[in-house]
Amino acid sequence: MTRQVSAETGRAALRALFKEGSPLGPLKVMAQHVGRFFQIPIPGFRPYVVFGPESNRKVLVTERDKVMWRNTDPVTDLLRRGVLVVDGDEHDQYRKLMEPSLHPSHLAEYTSRFISHTDRVSSQWGDGEVVDMLVESRKIALLIIMDTLFSKDVWDDMPHIWKPILKSIEYISPGAWIVWRWIPRLGFKKPLKELDEYLFGIINERRKRKEEWKVESGISDLLQHLIDAGLSNDVIRDQMLTMLIAGHDTSTALLAWTFALLGNHFEIHQRVVNEVDSMVRSPLLDQVIKESLRLYPPIHIGNRRVVEEMKFDEGTIPADERMFYSIYLTHRDSSIW
């Protein structure tokens, strides 16, 4: 049974939306006053919201076949047939193709590239200079993703692709479209087209020199796995953009928040630096990263379509309803943390 939302709570949620400019504001208000299971009471927009470890596990693991990832929204518009927005056999096929390139066995090889690209970006910083770590983290993550998964050095291309990538992230970031699906999205068509052209250029270049590249490199990256599987350029583009956005933006958010938290906790910052410099394995850096992920998860809300009735401890969601599960609210639940 869904708990009723009072008019006072509704007004408080609306105020939070305008104050914070993010769906997290009203969701925090609703969670505080209503609990872990509620339905948003907006005409034409009445999704269910669940959070808590048991509910999240049900959605993501034990009853994941009762929900669909694919929705009619800007995320699907942008990623098209990307692995994150397709279901069933198609999802499993793409995931299986991608797993070899993401296997932990590649970590040692990738680590040297992580360090190289980090040094490349940080070498541009002057002593005493103030730098925007969100921007710098984004550069590092972009260089790493494009190199390790697609064997593409984008250092010289950065001025050309920077704005299109930022616009693609903005296009799918939470906003008014969550409530009003068909709200006009101005200013996106040109940069998104430019990003598509760039990705298709990488695909076409690889196809032209496929055998030559494999002999020269001696390795098979994610792009090569997708090409060898016989996928069309359009579907390969969808997987490339999915990995670019999913891997690049989430890593950027993690790095930026971790730097911000360390900047506000000097003692912990110094201990982390000393730990890294000593090369002695210690749990502190791992703990810092996990606490950063808890406080500021890069993906704070997940969006699903319920295709078969789901029962939770607090209520039931009928089939053919939209549902959000919240990582952020779970991580901030005072009964747990």
Coordinates of C-alpha atoms in Angstrom, one line a residue:
M1 CA 0.0 0.0 0.0
T2 CA 1.4 3.4 -1.0
R3 CA 1.5 6.0 1.8
Q4 CA -0.4 9.2 1.0
V5 CA 1.7 12.3 0.6
S6 CA 0.3 15.3 2.5
A7 CA -0.1 18.7 0.9
E8 CA 2.5 20.1 3.2
T9 CA 5.0 17.5 2.2
G10 CA 4.3 18.2 -1.5
R11 CA 4.9 21.9 -1.0
A12 CA 8.1 21.2 0.8
A13 CA 9.3 18.9 -2.0
L14 CA 8.4 21.6 -4.6
R15 CA 10.4 24.2 -2.6
A16 CA 13.4 21.8 -2.5
L17 CA 13.2 21.3 -6.2
F18 CA 13.5 25.0 -6.9
K19 CA 16.1 25.6 -4.2
E20 CA 18.5 22.8 -5.2
G21 CA 17.6 22.6 -9.0
S22 CA 17.9 18.8 -8.8
P23 CA 15.5 15.9 -8.3
L24 CA 17.5 15.0 -5.2
G25 CA 16.0 17.9 -3.3
P26 CA 12.4 16.7 -3.4
L27 CA 13.4 13.1 -3.2
K28 CA 15.1 13.7 0.1
V29 CA 12.1 15.5 1.4
M30 CA 9.8 12.7 0.4
A31 CA 12.1 10.1 1.9
Q32 CA 12.2 12.0 5.2
H33 CA 8.5 12.4 5.5
V34 CA 7.1 9.3 3.7
G35 CA 9.7 6.5 3.9
R36 CA 11.5 4.1 1.6
F37 CA 8.5 3.5 -0.7
F38 CA 6.4 6.2 -2.2
Q39 CA 4.7 7.4 -5.4
I40 CA 5.4 10.9 -6.7
P41 CA 2.0 12.8 -6.8
I42 CA 2.4 14.9 -9.9
P43 CA -0.3 14.8 -12.5
G44 CA 1.0 13.0 -15.6
F45 CA 4.1 11.9 -13.7
R46 CA 3.5 9.4 -10.9
P47 CA 6.5 7.0 -10.8
Y48 CA 7.2 4.9 -7.7
V49 CA 10.4 5.5 -5.8
V50 CA 12.1 2.8 -3.7
F51 CA 15.4 2.8 -1.8
G52 CA 17.2 0.7 0.8
P53 CA 19.6 -2.2 0.4
E54 CA 16.8 -4.9 0.1
S55 CA 14.8 -2.9 -2.5
N56 CA 17.9 -2.1 -4.6
R57 CA 19.0 -5.7 -4.5
K58 CA 15.6 -6.8 -5.6
V59 CA 15.6 -4.4 -8.6
L60 CA 19.2 -5.0 -9.6
V61 CA 19.7 -8.7 -8.8
T62 CA 17.0 -11.0 -7.5
E63 CA 14.1 -9.8 -9.6
R64 CA 15.8 -7.9 -12.4
D65 CA 13.8 -9.8 -15.0
K66 CA 10.7 -8.0 -13.7
V67 CA 11.9 -4.6 -14.9
M68 CA 13.1 -3.2 -18.2
W69 CA 16.0 -0.7 -18.6
R70 CA 14.7 0.8 -21.7
N71 CA 12.5 3.9 -21.4
T72 CA 11.3 6.6 -23.7
D73 CA 13.7 9.3 -22.5
P74 CA 16.8 11.3 -23.6
V75 CA 19.1 8.6 -22.3
T76 CA 17.6 6.1 -24.8
D77 CA 17.5 8.8 -27.5
L78 CA 21.2 9.3 -27.1
L79 CA 22.5 5.7 -26.5
R80 CA 20.0 4.1 -28.9
R81 CA 21.0 0.3 -28.7
G82 CA 23.7 0.8 -26.1
V83 CA 24.1 -2.0 -23.6
L84 CA 22.7 0.2 -20.8
V85 CA 19.4 0.7 -22.5
V86 CA 18.5 -2.6 -24.0
D87 CA 17.2 -5.7 -22.3
G88 CA 17.1 -9.5 -22.6
D89 CA 19.2 -11.4 -25.2
E90 CA 20.4 -8.2 -26.9
H91 CA 21.8 -6.9 -23.6
D92 CA 23.4 -10.2 -22.8
Q93 CA 25.0 -10.3 -26.2
Y94 CA 26.6 -6.9 -26.0
R95 CA 27.7 -7.4 -22.4
K96 CA 29.4 -10.7 -23.3
L97 CA 31.3 -9.0 -26.2
M98 CA 32.5 -6.2 -23.8
E99 CA 33.6 -8.4 -20.9
P100 CA 37.0 -9.5 -22.2
S101 CA 38.2 -5.9 -22.6
L102 CA 37.0 -5.1 -19.1
H103 CA 38.4 -8.2 -17.4
P104 CA 40.6 -7.6 -14.3
S105 CA 43.5 -9.4 -16.0
H106 CA 44.0 -6.3 -18.1
L107 CA 44.5 -4.1 -15.0
A108 CA 48.3 -4.3 -14.9
E109 CA 48.5 -3.3 -18.6
Y110 CA 46.0 -0.5 -18.1
T111 CA 47.6 0.9 -14.9
S112 CA 50.7 2.1 -16.7
R113 CA 48.4 4.0 -19.1
F114 CA 46.4 5.5 -16.2
I115 CA 49.6 6.9 -14.8
S116 CA 50.9 8.1 -18.1
H117 CA 47.7 10.1 -18.9
T118 CA 47.5 11.5 -15.4
D119 CA 51.1 12.7 -15.7
R120 CA 50.3 14.2 -19.1
V121 CA 47.5 16.3 -17.7
S122 CA 49.1 17.3 -14.4
S123 CA 52.3 18.3 -16.2
Q124 CA 50.3 21.3 -17.5
W125 CA 49.7 22.6 -14.0
G126 CA 52.0 25.4 -12.8
D127 CA 53.3 25.6 -9.2
G128 CA 50.8 27.5 -7.1
E129 CA 48.2 27.6 -9.9
V130 CA 44.6 27.0 -9.0
V131 CA 43.0 24.4 -11.3
D132 CA 39.4 23.2 -11.6
M133 CA 39.7 19.5 -10.6
L134 CA 36.4 18.6 -12.2
V135 CA 37.7 19.8 -15.5
E136 CA 41.1 18.2 -15.0
S137 CA 39.6 14.9 -13.8
R138 CA 37.4 14.9 -16.9
K139 CA 40.4 15.3 -19.2
I140 CA 42.2 12.4 -17.4
A141 CA 39.2 10.1 -17.6
L142 CA 38.6 10.9 -21.2
L143 CA 42.1 10.2 -22.3
I144 CA 42.1 6.9 -20.4
I145 CA 38.8 5.6 -21.7
M146 CA 39.6 6.4 -25.3
D147 CA 43.0 4.9 -25.1
T148 CA 42.3 1.7 -23.2
L149 CA 39.0 0.8 -24.9
F150 CA 39.5 2.2 -28.4
S151 CA 43.3 2.7 -28.7
K152 CA 42.7 6.3 -29.6
D153 CA 44.9 9.1 -28.4
V154 CA 42.6 12.1 -28.2
W155 CA 45.0 14.6 -26.7
D156 CA 45.2 16.7 -29.9
D157 CA 41.5 16.3 -30.6
M158 CA 40.4 17.6 -27.2
P159 CA 39.5 21.1 -28.4
H160 CA 37.3 19.6 -31.1
I161 CA 35.4 17.0 -29.0
W162 CA 35.3 18.7 -25.6
K163 CA 32.1 20.7 -26.1
P164 CA 30.2 17.8 -27.8
I165 CA 31.1 15.5 -25.0
L166 CA 29.9 18.0 -22.3
K167 CA 26.7 18.5 -24.3
S168 CA 26.1 14.8 -24.5
I169 CA 26.4 14.5 -20.7
E170 CA 24.2 17.5 -20.2
Y171 CA 21.6 16.0 -22.6
I172 CA 21.1 13.0 -20.3
S173 CA 21.6 14.6 -16.9
P174 CA 18.6 14.8 -14.7
G175 CA 16.4 17.8 -15.5
A176 CA 12.9 19.0 -16.3
W177 CA 12.7 16.2 -19.0
I178 CA 12.2 13.6 -16.2
V179 CA 8.8 15.1 -15.5
W180 CA 8.0 16.7 -18.9
R181 CA 9.3 14.2 -21.4
W182 CA 8.6 16.3 -24.5
I183 CA 10.1 19.6 -23.2
P184 CA 12.1 21.2 -26.1
R185 CA 15.8 20.4 -25.9
L186 CA 17.5 23.3 -27.7
G187 CA 21.2 23.6 -28.5
F188 CA 22.0 19.9 -28.6
K189 CA 21.5 18.8 -32.2
K190 CA 24.8 20.2 -33.6
P191 CA 27.2 19.1 -30.9
L192 CA 25.7 15.6 -30.7
K193 CA 26.0 15.3 -34.5
E194 CA 29.7 16.3 -34.2
L195 CA 30.3 13.7 -31.6
D196 CA 28.7 11.0 -33.8
E197 CA 30.8 12.0 -36.7
Y198 CA 34.0 11.7 -34.6
L199 CA 33.0 8.2 -33.3
F200 CA 32.1 7.0 -36.8
G201 CA 35.4 8.3 -38.0
I202 CA 37.3 6.2 -35.5
I203 CA 35.2 3.1 -36.5
N204 CA 35.8 3.6 -40.2
E205 CA 39.5 4.2 -39.8
R206 CA 39.8 0.9 -37.8
R207 CA 37.8 -1.0 -40.4
K208 CA 40.1 0.3 -43.2
R209 CA 43.3 -0.9 -41.5
K210 CA 41.9 -3.7 -39.4
E211 CA 44.4 -6.4 -40.2
E212 CA 47.4 -4.0 -40.2
W213 CA 46.4 -2.6 -36.8
K214 CA 46.1 -6.1 -35.3
V215 CA 49.5 -7.0 -36.5
E216 CA 51.1 -3.8 -35.3
S217 CA 49.4 -3.7 -31.9
G218 CA 49.3 -7.4 -31.1
I219 CA 46.2 -6.7 -29.0
S220 CA 42.4 -6.6 -29.5
D221 CA 40.7 -3.7 -27.7
L222 CA 37.0 -3.3 -27.1
L223 CA 36.5 -1.6 -30.5
Q224 CA 38.1 -4.5 -32.2
H225 CA 35.9 -7.0 -30.4
L226 CA 32.8 -5.2 -31.5
I227 CA 34.0 -5.1 -35.1
D228 CA 35.0 -8.7 -35.2
A229 CA 31.6 -9.6 -33.9
G230 CA 30.1 -8.3 -37.1
L231 CA 28.1 -5.5 -35.5
S232 CA 27.0 -2.5 -37.7
N233 CA 28.7 0.9 -37.4
D234 CA 25.5 2.2 -35.8
V235 CA 25.5 -0.4 -33.0
I236 CA 29.2 0.0 -32.5
R237 CA 28.7 3.7 -32.1
D238 CA 26.0 3.0 -29.5
Q239 CA 28.4 0.9 -27.4
M240 CA 31.3 3.3 -27.8
L241 CA 29.1 6.2 -26.7
T242 CA 27.7 4.2 -23.8
M243 CA 31.2 3.4 -22.5
L244 CA 32.4 6.9 -23.2
I245 CA 29.6 8.5 -21.1
A246 CA 29.2 5.8 -18.5
G247 CA 32.9 5.3 -17.9
H248 CA 34.0 8.8 -18.4
D249 CA 31.4 10.8 -16.5
T250 CA 31.1 8.5 -13.5
S251 CA 34.9 8.3 -13.1
T252 CA 35.1 12.1 -13.4
A253 CA 32.4 12.5 -10.7
L254 CA 34.2 10.1 -8.3
L255 CA 37.6 11.8 -8.8
A256 CA 36.2 15.3 -8.3
W257 CA 34.2 14.5 -5.2
T258 CA 37.2 12.6 -3.7
F259 CA 39.5 15.6 -4.3
A260 CA 36.9 17.9 -2.8
L261 CA 36.5 15.7 0.3
L262 CA 40.2 15.4 0.8
G263 CA 40.6 19.1 0.4
N264 CA 38.3 19.6 3.4
H265 CA 40.0 17.0 5.5
F266 CA 43.7 17.9 5.6
E267 CA 44.8 15.2 8.0
I268 CA 43.2 12.4 5.9
H269 CA 44.6 14.0 2.8
Q270 CA 48.2 14.0 4.2
R271 CA 47.8 10.4 5.4
V272 CA 46.7 9.3 1.9
V273 CA 49.6 11.1 0.2
N274 CA 52.0 9.5 2.7
E275 CA 50.5 6.0 2.0
V276 CA 50.9 6.4 -1.7
D277 CA 54.4 7.7 -1.4
S278 CA 55.5 4.8 0.8
M279 CA 54.2 2.2 -1.6
V280 CA 53.0 0.2 1.4
R281 CA 49.6 -1.5 0.8
S282 CA 47.1 0.1 3.2
P283 CA 43.3 0.2 3.4
L284 CA 43.1 4.0 3.8
L285 CA 42.9 5.0 0.1
D286 CA 40.4 2.3 -0.6
Q287 CA 38.3 3.5 2.4
V288 CA 38.5 7.1 1.2
I289 CA 37.2 6.2 -2.3
K290 CA 34.4 4.0 -0.9
E291 CA 33.3 6.8 1.4
S292 CA 33.3 9.2 -1.5
L293 CA 31.2 6.8 -3.5
R294 CA 28.8 6.5 -0.5
L295 CA 28.3 10.2 0.0
Y296 CA 28.3 11.2 -3.6
P297 CA 27.5 8.2 -5.9
P298 CA 28.0 9.2 -9.5
I299 CA 24.7 7.6 -10.4
H300 CA 22.2 8.7 -7.7
I301 CA 19.0 7.4 -9.3
G302 CA 18.2 4.4 -11.5
N303 CA 15.2 4.4 -13.9
R304 CA 13.3 1.3 -14.7
R305 CA 9.9 0.2 -16.3
V306 CA 8.1 -2.5 -14.3
V307 CA 6.9 -5.3 -16.6
E308 CA 5.7 -7.7 -13.9
E309 CA 4.2 -6.8 -10.5
M310 CA 6.9 -6.3 -7.8
K311 CA 6.3 -6.7 -4.1
F312 CA 8.3 -4.8 -1.6
D313 CA 8.1 -4.8 2.2
E314 CA 6.5 -1.4 2.1
G315 CA 4.1 -1.9 -0.8
T316 CA 3.5 -3.3 -4.3
I317 CA 4.3 -1.8 -7.7
P318 CA 1.9 -2.9 -10.5
A319 CA 3.1 -3.9 -14.0
D320 CA 3.6 -1.1 -16.6
E321 CA 4.6 1.5 -14.0
R322 CA 7.7 3.6 -14.0
M323 CA 10.0 3.2 -11.0
F324 CA 13.1 4.9 -9.7
Y325 CA 15.5 3.2 -7.2
S326 CA 17.8 5.5 -5.4
I327 CA 21.4 4.8 -4.6
Y328 CA 21.9 8.2 -3.1
L329 CA 19.0 7.9 -0.6
T330 CA 20.2 4.4 0.4
H331 CA 23.7 5.7 1.1
R332 CA 22.3 8.6 3.2
D333 CA 19.8 6.4 5.1
S334 CA 20.4 7.3 8.8
S335 CA 19.1 3.9 10.0
I336 CA 22.1 2.3 8.2
W337 CA 24.9 4.9 8.3

